[in-house]
XYZ file of C-alpha atoms in Angstrom:
783
model
C 152.369 56.031 82.880
C 150.307 58.639 84.714
C 149.629 58.340 88.421
C 148.023 60.851 90.703
C 150.829 60.018 93.155
C 153.015 62.315 91.058
C 150.786 65.311 91.928
C 147.445 66.772 90.844
C 149.073 68.212 87.762
C 147.579 68.590 84.337
C 146.794 64.935 83.698
C 145.459 64.235 87.217
C 143.382 67.363 87.230
C 141.948 66.437 83.848
C 141.077 63.002 85.314
C 139.221 64.689 88.161
C 137.250 66.795 85.765
C 136.585 63.871 83.444
C 134.644 62.202 86.224
C 132.709 65.266 87.202
C 129.019 65.089 86.372
C 128.366 68.140 88.517
C 130.167 71.344 87.689
C 132.492 72.071 90.472
C 135.065 74.714 89.390
C 137.251 73.250 86.678
C 140.819 72.338 87.205
C 142.683 74.188 84.483
C 145.805 72.649 83.055
C 148.995 73.440 84.986
C 152.039 74.559 83.068
C 155.173 72.447 83.181
C 156.969 75.113 85.156
C 154.303 75.202 87.828
C 154.029 71.410 87.930
C 157.776 71.060 88.372
C 157.782 73.590 91.177
C 154.970 71.940 93.176
C 155.616 69.044 95.487
C 152.603 66.947 96.463
C 148.936 67.414 95.554
C 147.765 70.817 94.380
C 144.586 72.464 93.198
C 146.550 74.270 90.472
C 145.721 77.545 88.699
C 142.501 78.179 86.777
C 142.914 80.364 83.735
C 139.786 82.247 82.604
C 138.899 84.918 80.034
C 136.139 86.565 82.032
C 137.605 89.999 81.205
C 138.357 89.183 77.544
C 141.971 88.327 78.343
C 143.694 85.348 79.973
C 143.976 85.660 83.768
C 144.257 83.500 86.805
C 140.803 83.223 88.319
C 142.254 84.363 91.659
C 143.095 87.742 90.096
C 139.709 88.450 88.536
C 137.612 90.960 90.572
C 134.255 89.254 90.215
C 132.454 86.028 91.117
C 133.229 83.444 88.398
C 133.227 79.667 88.146
C 134.934 77.755 85.360
C 133.936 74.348 83.977
C 136.207 72.616 81.522
C 135.429 70.189 78.701
C 136.154 67.079 80.789
C 133.368 67.889 83.243
C 130.993 68.689 80.394
C 131.878 65.425 78.664
C 130.866 63.522 81.784
C 127.484 65.294 81.813
C 126.966 64.512 78.115
C 127.694 60.795 78.647
C 124.222 60.420 80.198
C 122.533 62.296 77.351
C 121.766 65.546 79.137
C 121.659 68.938 77.426
C 122.596 72.388 78.678
C 119.981 72.135 81.438
C 122.375 69.781 83.204
C 124.334 72.854 84.332
C 121.427 73.894 86.543
C 122.440 73.968 90.185
C 125.895 72.639 89.368
C 127.563 76.000 90.042
C 126.622 78.606 92.638
C 123.559 80.764 91.887
C 122.804 79.151 88.505
C 119.436 77.668 87.487
C 118.500 76.433 84.035
C 115.024 75.186 83.074
C 112.758 74.894 80.052
C 109.117 74.353 79.197
C 110.162 73.217 75.670
C 112.591 70.428 76.549
C 115.983 70.263 74.832
C 115.426 73.645 73.221
C 114.751 77.120 74.602
C 116.667 76.911 77.903
C 115.942 79.688 80.396
C 118.925 80.765 82.519
C 118.767 82.401 85.930
C 121.751 83.845 87.873
C 121.373 85.243 91.378
C 117.622 84.794 91.049
C 117.341 86.944 87.900
C 115.834 85.341 84.807
C 112.706 85.335 82.684
C 109.909 82.768 82.661
C 108.659 84.061 79.287
C 107.817 81.101 77.033
C 107.538 82.943 73.759
C 110.257 82.663 71.102
C 111.229 86.324 71.215
C 111.810 86.262 74.985
C 114.448 88.587 76.356
C 116.631 87.140 79.087
C 118.890 88.952 81.625
C 121.453 86.137 81.358
C 123.401 86.259 78.116
C 125.141 83.340 76.415
C 128.434 84.107 74.697
C 129.711 81.425 72.373
C 133.289 81.948 71.145
C 132.940 85.708 71.739
C 129.563 85.842 69.967
C 126.377 86.615 71.876
C 123.467 84.215 71.262
C 120.323 86.246 71.670
C 117.400 84.019 70.642
C 116.323 81.122 72.899
C 116.627 78.471 70.144
C 120.280 79.400 69.690
C 120.982 79.145 73.418
C 120.264 75.448 73.331
C 123.156 74.712 70.980
C 124.836 71.481 72.208
C 127.937 71.536 74.375
C 130.800 69.565 72.821
C 134.540 69.783 72.295
C 134.779 72.632 74.798
C 137.921 74.164 76.183
C 136.010 75.671 79.069
C 132.690 77.153 80.185
C 132.664 80.140 82.495
C 129.772 81.411 84.588
C 130.153 85.111 85.364
C 127.845 86.399 88.070
C 126.699 89.994 88.356
C 126.334 92.704 85.653
C 128.695 92.305 82.695
C 127.535 95.250 80.663
C 130.900 96.843 79.951
C 132.594 94.094 77.957
C 129.589 91.958 76.977
C 126.924 94.572 76.480
C 123.149 94.521 76.606
C 120.986 91.960 78.359
C 123.617 90.955 80.913
C 122.317 92.467 84.197
C 122.350 89.015 85.891
C 125.563 87.705 84.281
C 126.705 85.542 81.405
C 127.473 81.934 80.559
C 130.518 81.922 78.357
C 131.421 78.952 76.090
C 134.937 78.615 74.598
C 135.533 75.780 72.140
C 138.783 73.947 71.515
C 140.597 75.607 68.631
C 142.853 74.035 65.997
C 146.406 73.368 67.265
C 149.835 72.879 65.777
C 150.025 69.168 66.726
C 147.826 66.270 65.656
C 145.428 65.308 68.441
C 141.886 64.184 69.023
C 139.533 61.975 70.994
C 136.489 59.768 70.685
C 133.971 58.887 73.389
C 130.837 56.744 73.365
C 128.350 55.768 76.036
C 125.322 53.548 76.108
C 122.644 53.730 78.781
C 119.094 53.282 79.921
C 116.342 53.846 77.303
C 118.862 52.785 74.613
C 120.596 56.132 74.944
C 123.668 56.536 72.780
C 126.035 59.460 73.127
C 129.014 59.901 70.843
C 131.491 62.753 70.741
C 134.664 62.984 68.726
C 137.207 65.512 67.492
C 140.376 65.532 65.432
C 142.662 68.402 64.650
C 146.133 69.348 63.612
C 148.297 71.145 61.033
C 147.893 70.875 57.312
C 150.991 72.995 56.781
C 153.215 75.393 58.691
C 150.521 78.040 58.531
C 147.179 76.169 58.247
C 145.516 73.953 60.810
C 142.036 72.332 61.038
C 139.756 70.900 63.693
C 136.631 68.840 63.064
C 134.379 67.871 65.967
C 130.964 66.328 66.295
C 128.294 65.145 68.663
C 125.546 62.565 68.271
C 122.920 61.868 70.940
C 119.799 59.731 70.767
C 117.361 58.070 73.126
C 114.257 55.877 72.673
C 110.801 56.976 73.703
C 110.141 55.551 77.169
C 106.851 57.172 78.368
C 103.604 55.323 77.592
C 100.422 57.158 76.611
C 97.371 55.647 78.350
C 93.987 56.617 76.918
C 90.470 55.095 77.071
C 90.975 53.806 73.536
C 94.070 51.940 74.594
C 97.728 52.217 75.546
C 100.454 53.458 73.239
C 103.700 52.059 74.519
C 106.878 54.168 74.318
C 105.149 57.209 72.892
C 107.230 60.068 74.249
C 110.630 61.017 75.697
C 112.952 60.175 72.791
C 115.181 62.330 70.675
C 117.763 62.185 67.905
C 120.311 64.987 67.678
C 123.599 65.724 66.002
C 125.933 68.710 65.757
C 129.190 69.375 63.894
C 131.844 72.053 63.966
C 134.678 72.680 61.495
C 137.393 75.273 62.272
C 140.257 76.417 60.082
C 143.094 78.532 61.472
C 145.427 80.460 59.151
C 148.670 82.103 60.271
C 148.735 84.502 57.337
C 151.844 86.163 58.692
C 153.644 86.071 61.998
C 151.385 88.896 63.125
C 148.069 88.156 61.429
C 145.795 85.188 62.239
C 142.415 84.144 60.865
C 140.091 81.605 62.490
C 137.073 80.482 60.412
C 134.250 78.456 61.965
C 131.243 76.644 60.547
C 128.817 74.654 62.713
C 125.303 73.205 62.640
C 122.730 71.439 64.751
C 119.805 69.175 63.917
C 117.321 67.929 66.544
C 114.253 65.765 66.080
C 112.418 64.463 69.121
C 109.870 64.880 71.852
C 109.016 68.253 73.292
C 108.341 68.861 76.991
C 105.943 66.439 78.630
C 103.037 68.201 80.375
C 101.304 66.167 83.107
C 97.684 67.100 83.816
C 96.526 67.465 87.423
C 99.729 66.138 88.950
C 99.228 68.626 91.778
C 96.289 68.565 94.197
C 94.504 71.742 95.232
C 95.510 72.695 98.753
C 98.470 70.288 98.997
C 102.163 70.738 98.040
C 104.062 68.237 95.959
C 103.200 65.757 93.242
C 100.084 63.631 93.816
C 98.927 60.096 93.048
C 98.260 60.994 89.389
C 101.985 61.246 88.822
C 103.631 58.306 87.107
C 106.972 59.059 85.536
C 106.526 56.470 82.836
C 102.846 57.086 81.983
C 100.807 60.082 80.773
C 97.339 60.425 79.320
C 97.245 62.985 76.567
C 95.234 63.332 73.346
C 97.437 65.941 71.686
C 100.553 66.048 69.588
C 104.092 66.182 70.896
C 107.073 66.753 68.663
C 110.016 69.071 68.270
C 112.453 69.953 65.478
C 115.310 72.443 65.495
C 117.905 73.279 62.826
C 120.584 75.951 63.342
C 123.674 76.887 61.350
C 126.556 79.320 61.995
C 129.537 80.735 60.144
C 132.045 83.021 61.869
C 135.419 84.627 61.364
C 137.870 85.969 63.958
C 140.753 88.034 62.659
C 143.628 89.058 64.939
C 146.401 91.520 64.064
C 149.312 91.858 66.472
C 150.466 95.447 66.015
C 153.094 95.386 68.767
C 151.787 97.443 71.660
C 148.180 96.483 70.809
C 146.212 93.827 68.963
C 143.243 94.481 66.711
C 140.558 91.768 66.893
C 137.548 91.453 64.588
C 134.785 88.930 65.301
C 132.106 88.452 62.645
C 129.282 85.944 63.000
C 126.083 84.910 61.270
C 123.531 82.462 62.753
C 120.440 81.064 61.048
C 117.783 78.954 62.689
C 114.428 77.241 62.228
C 112.357 75.377 64.783
C 108.938 74.016 65.559
C 107.537 72.566 68.773
C 104.037 71.338 69.523
C 102.649 70.150 72.848
C 99.332 69.238 74.440
C 99.321 72.145 76.901
C 96.421 70.831 79.006
C 98.427 67.635 79.523
C 95.333 65.399 79.526
C 92.543 64.165 77.310
C 88.981 65.193 76.597
C 87.164 67.963 78.483
C 84.927 68.244 81.540
C 81.686 68.498 79.552
C 82.283 65.012 78.058
C 81.321 61.743 79.775
C 83.617 60.965 82.732
C 85.307 58.118 80.929
C 86.300 60.470 78.110
C 88.258 63.001 80.140
C 91.146 63.047 82.597
C 93.288 62.811 84.542
C 91.142 64.835 86.921
C 89.141 67.786 85.631
C 90.162 69.153 82.232
C 87.986 72.256 81.669
C 88.796 72.519 77.968
C 91.321 71.152 75.524
C 94.341 73.191 74.518
C 97.202 72.500 72.169
C 99.870 74.934 70.921
C 102.458 74.815 68.167
C 105.203 77.453 68.329
C 107.509 77.773 65.309
C 110.389 79.919 64.122
C 110.166 79.771 60.317
C 113.140 82.041 59.980
C 115.790 83.492 62.320
C 118.804 85.443 61.163
C 121.337 86.936 63.550
C 124.400 88.966 62.487
C 126.971 90.372 64.859
C 130.185 92.315 64.328
C 132.701 93.365 66.962
C 135.935 95.300 66.449
C 138.231 95.548 69.472
C 141.663 97.009 70.306
C 143.434 95.404 73.241
C 146.743 96.206 74.823
C 149.447 93.513 74.740
C 150.802 94.111 78.245
C 154.044 95.605 79.376
C 153.689 98.268 82.006
C 151.115 99.040 84.702
C 148.317 99.945 82.286
C 146.228 97.449 80.271
C 143.178 98.406 78.256
C 140.716 97.483 75.521
C 138.275 99.498 73.457
C 135.756 98.429 70.852
C 132.525 98.785 68.883
C 129.740 96.229 68.590
C 126.845 95.800 66.146
C 123.936 93.388 66.393
C 121.155 92.763 63.875
C 118.384 90.174 64.202
C 115.381 89.270 62.033
C 112.897 86.903 63.664
C 109.675 85.337 62.438
C 107.380 83.511 64.901
C 104.231 81.544 64.144
C 102.003 80.377 67.013
C 98.975 78.161 66.427
C 96.537 77.548 69.250
C 93.824 74.985 68.659
C 91.617 72.527 70.458
C 92.096 68.823 69.820
C 89.498 66.465 68.429
C 86.720 65.361 70.723
C 85.513 68.822 71.679
C 81.873 69.052 70.434
C 81.998 72.855 70.525
C 84.523 72.831 67.692
C 84.441 71.289 64.228
C 87.062 68.639 63.373
C 90.470 70.188 63.714
C 89.365 72.587 66.391
C 89.401 76.356 66.658
C 92.694 77.437 65.130
C 94.013 80.806 66.298
C 97.114 81.902 64.409
C 99.468 84.565 65.708
C 102.261 85.616 63.309
C 104.946 87.867 64.721
C 107.822 89.619 62.950
C 110.545 91.277 64.980
C 113.489 93.311 63.738
C 116.155 94.271 66.284
C 119.277 96.377 66.057
C 121.824 97.230 68.731
C 125.020 99.281 68.743
C 127.668 99.455 71.484
C 130.791 101.503 72.078
C 132.919 100.351 74.995
C 136.236 100.714 76.788
C 137.883 99.171 79.821
C 141.244 99.683 81.540
C 143.189 98.318 84.481
C 145.978 100.221 86.219
C 148.420 98.828 88.778
C 148.716 101.559 91.399
C 151.362 99.476 93.208
C 152.625 95.887 92.911
C 149.746 94.843 95.170
C 146.909 97.187 94.257
C 144.988 97.419 90.960
C 142.050 99.535 89.919
C 139.822 98.695 86.966
C 137.056 100.599 85.271
C 134.890 100.356 82.188
C 132.198 102.261 80.334
C 129.831 101.285 77.525
C 127.317 103.173 75.471
C 124.312 101.066 74.372
C 121.742 101.899 71.719
C 118.830 99.512 71.016
C 115.883 99.563 68.660
C 113.180 96.963 68.020
C 110.329 96.964 65.492
C 107.491 94.533 66.006
C 104.470 93.482 63.954
C 101.836 90.922 65.023
C 99.029 89.603 62.782
C 96.203 87.631 64.454
C 93.762 85.462 62.572
C 91.223 82.777 63.433
C 90.145 79.983 61.120
C 86.873 79.365 62.915
C 85.326 82.391 64.610
C 84.725 81.646 68.265
C 84.563 84.952 70.196
C 84.427 83.361 73.638
C 88.118 82.518 73.299
C 89.563 85.321 71.194
C 89.214 88.608 73.090
C 91.887 90.770 71.481
C 91.184 92.151 68.013
C 92.040 90.271 64.857
C 94.254 91.975 62.335
C 97.655 93.727 62.540
C 99.234 95.580 65.447
C 102.660 97.289 65.319
C 105.014 98.469 68.015
C 108.443 100.086 68.151
C 110.696 100.513 71.199
C 114.160 102.044 71.529
C 116.518 103.198 74.261
C 120.080 104.221 74.835
C 122.005 104.192 78.087
C 125.451 103.974 79.726
C 126.605 100.921 81.632
C 129.814 100.831 83.695
C 131.860 99.042 86.317
C 134.629 99.963 88.786
C 136.669 97.500 90.845
C 139.629 97.493 93.200
C 141.848 94.442 93.801
C 144.348 94.135 96.624
C 146.876 91.293 96.774
C 147.455 90.743 100.453
C 150.079 88.098 99.674
C 150.819 85.524 96.953
C 147.853 83.414 98.119
C 145.224 85.895 99.144
C 143.396 88.519 97.060
C 140.533 90.721 98.111
C 138.350 92.805 95.801
C 135.388 95.143 95.660
C 133.283 95.895 92.596
C 130.421 98.192 91.684
C 128.676 97.674 88.373
C 125.669 98.963 86.469
C 123.905 96.758 83.921
C 121.005 97.096 81.519
C 118.363 95.063 79.710
C 116.950 96.545 76.553
C 113.190 97.095 76.131
C 111.231 94.142 74.807
C 107.839 93.439 73.248
C 105.389 90.552 73.662
C 102.454 90.093 71.309
C 101.162 86.615 71.957
C 98.263 87.738 74.224
C 94.948 86.703 72.757
C 92.758 86.773 75.829
C 91.950 88.888 78.904
C 95.365 90.036 80.094
C 97.180 88.737 83.125
C 96.938 91.930 85.167
C 94.211 94.217 86.422
C 94.928 96.732 83.630
C 93.475 95.713 80.241
C 95.428 95.827 77.009
C 93.404 97.121 74.092
C 95.483 95.440 71.387
C 97.016 92.582 73.312
C 100.615 93.768 72.913
C 102.712 94.388 76.022
C 106.029 96.263 76.296
C 108.693 95.752 78.922
C 110.575 99.003 79.427
C 114.317 99.019 79.944
C 115.595 97.787 83.300
C 118.824 98.838 85.016
C 120.728 97.198 87.838
C 123.311 98.521 90.260
C 125.295 95.796 91.945
C 127.728 95.943 94.830
C 130.072 92.996 95.350
C 133.088 92.189 97.471
C 135.112 89.004 97.834
C 138.183 87.169 98.970
C 140.066 84.559 96.937
C 142.548 82.317 98.708
C 144.946 79.454 98.129
C 146.125 77.783 101.333
C 147.555 74.578 102.853
C 150.627 74.867 100.636
C 148.539 75.020 97.471
C 146.312 72.059 98.350
C 143.164 74.048 98.956
C 141.242 76.926 97.364
C 138.340 78.918 98.782
C 136.771 81.819 96.919
C 134.003 83.761 98.658
C 131.929 86.677 97.360
C 129.059 88.652 98.787
C 126.699 90.928 96.856
C 123.651 93.184 97.017
C 121.838 94.646 94.038
C 118.923 96.888 93.121
C 117.127 96.124 89.869
C 115.070 99.155 88.912
C 112.078 99.032 86.559
C 112.548 95.264 86.537
C 111.173 93.436 83.470
C 108.965 90.574 84.621
C 106.749 88.177 82.709
C 103.226 87.440 83.957
C 102.398 84.039 82.450
C 99.338 81.825 82.780
C 96.219 83.173 84.414
C 92.924 81.852 83.065
C 94.008 81.651 79.435
C 97.754 81.078 79.412
C 98.507 84.711 78.649
C 102.065 85.958 78.415
C 102.469 89.583 79.377
C 105.422 91.842 80.151
C 105.222 94.074 83.203
C 107.685 96.290 85.017
C 108.208 96.326 88.781
C 109.473 99.406 90.533
C 112.346 97.482 92.094
C 113.745 94.042 92.858
C 116.238 93.822 95.707
C 118.598 90.872 95.906
C 121.472 89.901 98.145
C 123.517 86.815 98.985
C 126.872 85.106 98.686
C 128.756 82.441 96.696
C 131.460 80.110 97.954
C 133.662 77.810 95.784
C 136.102 75.398 97.456
C 138.497 72.667 96.352
C 140.744 70.449 98.468
C 143.415 67.952 97.369
C 143.203 65.834 100.525
C 145.894 63.394 99.423
C 147.575 62.408 96.188
C 144.592 60.088 95.581
C 141.651 61.969 97.100
C 140.169 65.187 95.762
C 136.981 66.969 96.946
C 135.112 70.097 95.936
C 132.198 71.982 97.436
C 130.203 75.082 96.593
C 127.387 76.948 98.282
C 125.274 79.944 97.360
C 122.512 81.941 99.055
C 120.195 84.245 97.102
C 117.403 86.374 98.546
C 115.190 88.186 96.086
C 112.197 90.440 96.763
C 109.819 92.309 94.494
C 109.296 95.802 95.829
C 106.276 97.506 94.220
C 103.273 98.331 96.359
C 100.750 98.278 93.516
C 102.055 95.502 91.301
C 99.422 92.902 90.431
C 99.095 89.865 88.230
C 96.516 87.196 87.469
C 96.835 84.047 89.546
C 95.909 80.560 88.385
C 92.892 79.895 86.272
C 89.267 79.827 87.478
C 86.769 77.470 85.801
C 83.030 76.770 85.844
C 82.024 73.149 85.444
C 79.612 70.958 87.334
C 82.332 69.025 89.044
C 84.506 71.976 89.898
C 83.020 75.012 91.752
C 83.749 78.581 90.761
C 87.085 78.824 92.530
C 90.719 79.260 91.561
C 92.494 76.095 90.562
C 95.149 76.747 93.191
C 95.417 77.927 96.791
C 96.551 81.562 96.605
C 98.815 82.873 99.354
C 99.068 86.471 98.135
C 96.592 89.297 98.927
C 93.641 89.081 96.533
C 92.769 92.362 94.826
C 89.939 91.012 92.649
C 88.375 87.637 93.467
C 88.131 84.936 90.849
C 84.967 84.649 88.764
C 83.842 82.071 86.201
C 86.596 81.883 83.585
C 88.277 84.928 85.147
C 91.379 84.462 87.310
C 91.850 86.265 90.595
C 94.025 89.369 90.526
C 96.605 89.330 93.306
C 99.228 91.722 94.662
C 102.746 90.326 94.392
C 104.663 92.989 96.335
C 107.173 91.297 98.619
C 107.315 88.007 96.703
C 110.509 86.346 95.677
C 111.273 85.875 91.994
C 110.290 82.632 90.254
C 112.940 79.915 89.833
C 115.092 81.610 92.490
C 116.069 79.118 95.232
C 117.560 80.578 98.384
C 120.173 77.822 98.607
C 122.205 75.894 96.031
C 124.915 73.447 97.236
C 127.270 71.020 95.500
C 129.713 68.386 96.648
C 132.035 66.118 94.684
C 134.655 63.589 95.716
C 137.048 61.427 93.755
C 139.219 58.627 95.067
C 141.911 56.917 92.941
C 143.812 53.658 93.189
C 146.878 53.349 90.898
C 146.737 50.121 88.930
C 149.069 49.275 86.085
C 149.398 52.137 83.639
C 146.457 54.068 85.052
C 144.021 54.489 87.893
C 140.830 52.890 89.088
C 138.664 55.739 90.300
C 135.384 56.265 92.130
C 133.648 59.607 91.746
C 130.470 60.934 93.282
C 128.727 64.259 92.908
C 125.657 65.794 94.602
C 123.638 68.923 93.858
C 120.944 70.472 96.105
C 118.575 73.361 95.667
C 115.968 74.667 98.060
C 112.369 75.770 97.455
C 111.379 77.427 94.201
C 108.174 79.135 93.043
C 107.097 78.625 89.458
C 105.271 81.937 89.000
C 105.348 85.555 90.219
C 102.457 84.853 92.582
C 102.721 82.463 95.533
C 100.590 79.322 96.026
C 100.573 76.085 97.939
C 100.676 74.000 94.762
C 102.966 75.676 92.198
C 106.255 75.253 93.969
C 108.774 72.547 94.759
C 110.352 72.256 98.220
C 113.733 70.740 97.483
C 115.702 68.861 94.854
C 118.704 66.634 95.594
C 120.327 64.726 92.754
C 123.414 62.586 93.032
C 125.596 60.575 90.710
C 128.358 58.005 90.855
C 130.948 56.942 88.302
C 133.439 54.065 88.596
C 136.086 53.579 85.967
C 139.621 52.865 84.875
C 141.636 55.591 83.135
C 145.085 55.839 81.587
C 146.656 58.667 79.606
C 145.059 57.135 76.471
C 141.949 55.181 77.433
C 138.994 55.297 79.821
C 136.286 52.731 80.642
C 133.529 53.540 83.130
C 130.069 52.769 84.436
C 127.786 55.504 85.709
C 124.470 56.252 87.352
C 122.777 59.663 87.302
C 120.038 60.730 89.737
C 121.067 57.694 91.743
C 118.406 58.230 94.436
C 115.725 58.628 91.772
C 114.778 62.057 93.042
C 111.388 63.146 91.700
C 110.899 66.907 91.690
C 108.549 69.257 89.890
C 110.581 71.886 88.054
C 107.748 73.983 86.575
C 104.003 74.061 86.025
C 101.127 75.343 83.895
C 98.319 77.111 85.747
C 95.647 78.174 83.288
C 93.742 74.942 82.574
C 94.499 72.545 85.395
C 97.263 71.830 87.900
C 99.825 70.757 85.319
C 103.374 69.719 86.263
C 106.741 69.332 84.543
C 109.317 67.165 86.294
C 113.050 66.473 86.386
C 114.862 63.715 84.496
C 114.608 60.066 85.651
C 117.418 57.899 86.988
C 119.684 56.642 84.236
C 122.645 54.314 84.126
C 125.108 53.196 81.537
C 128.653 52.450 80.442
C 131.165 54.505 78.512
C 134.479 54.184 76.762
C 136.887 56.648 75.212
C 140.369 57.256 73.931
C 142.568 60.243 73.192
C 145.589 60.715 70.967
């Protein structure tokens, strides 16, 4: 029998995490020795691999939060994808204009609103020591996880390119030497079913396997209301599964091989765009918004298939280990959405267009016919013993990416023949990267350690875009038809230096300086007048390399006889030649620009408190201030249209200085110097609490979690409409849990918070919103 009255040891801590829907820092499993030495409740140690080796989180000289599989399982029980991590740890935001694919990550305000499928992001995802570069790979489902770590600040030394903001690191459960496994199932609102299971164990003294899988599905629940009639339950559903098979071989006592194969298949609804759900001159969603109804005359569907094979080889050579990680990913995807979010167009009779004014119809399909990513890393790491520890390695990355974008008007537009004007943009991108890195830590005394690392990065990208148009319609297509090529390359040095001082067994302080880098990138979607004051002759934009220098200091403490933890970090950074994406404008352009500088500063606080044997609370808080610093930087604001019912004005209320006023079908050009970055809330806060009552062989528990974020802008420019003031989502879970079984009922977004999370600005005042309130029941067992 397991009771929390024993202490918050491994089982009780796992129970806490199992109830967590929010992502308070994970309670890592305590060793038997530690558990036996502790009397009463304890927060326990958290073991992380943020520096590519196992360490107590209190000893790591950077801001990091860990989330274990139990917390992630609780999130999955309500059917959410990786976006559920947004706001659940300090300084982290995740959003998407595609839905369950193409998540965009932001850490400390740094991210990328680019919606094209070759977008470069400053937050890197590392999955079992393998970087996932393309956005469709970053949406791979979270299941059977040992732990997820969010590392804030530049991580260029050990994790390489495109990590100036930080990384999100996923570590799966590996095959073990004992038979174990689990199965969980939940059923909820909208006939949502979520199933996750895993089984693993030895086949012989030297071979072990682990098979794990995830299945998630949900019915359509959003009605489509058109003049011709209502289509009930038209959108919002999905059907997704993923599997992973791992085989571990102890070839000798000193040589291990881990082979992995995994796949994903998703078929469902893409992002729902809601036409004119903002009102010009007023903040917040308007009376057109109805969570369960839209009015759209376009298509909406999404399919994604990805596969991966990987091999990790580890040789223990005594003083050092040699580690080789080889990985190959393949992917295909397609996603189509009615970008205008409404039906008809303003030149049609009033009863044939809406909601509100729809200047013209617009529908886009973005596809990845073929994605191939290959990575190879070879690393030498010291095995401890003595004051010096180190690791050195080489890294190679190769990606081949095909993108097909089709932009066309829907039926009902008399200016176009049936099928609409079809503009096809085919892009082919070939990328290569090479890295050479080293890192070492030296204990100057028993209480003082210094660490330093250096990495050489070399990147090259070749890009070809071919534009064609089925029906010639020059008003829309401004950039030339035909083929345009580009090539970018760069090489640079990234580094970090840190100092850690152990004041006593419970208090560590640290300081860190780091330099990070994002490789140059190319964007070729632009078909129309560009989204800045400077024209592009061939419609291809290039984002030059950006570099960041970050200064960080913190204190990490355990107090109240091990019952409480508080980790606090403060930072300031300068991002030079910052890569930004100017999206939208009058024609939904997507252009890369560089700002002279972005300055950011703030802090992160993680706390945990075992109040009693039966009561455990956590809290986290972050503050992020970002500012674009470039006197002459401009971008196009929201669209400007000319129709009888809508004067020649911008769709939105612009708050930035106007450089060039709007004209018919020509957006205003505005200066964005001094603006904050998009999707960068000043404040993120979390709170969780769990109370247990021992009953029989287990515990009845009540768990609640809350996540808050402050105001966000959706674009580089500032308006009254395209922002959201606050978001506060809470959840509750009540259940009964033993060491073998769990039964629970849950509610997510219990207050039914309704918040806009993004928008589209080129056609009308289009909104995208958060997930609705859901409830359900779940059951699971472990063995």
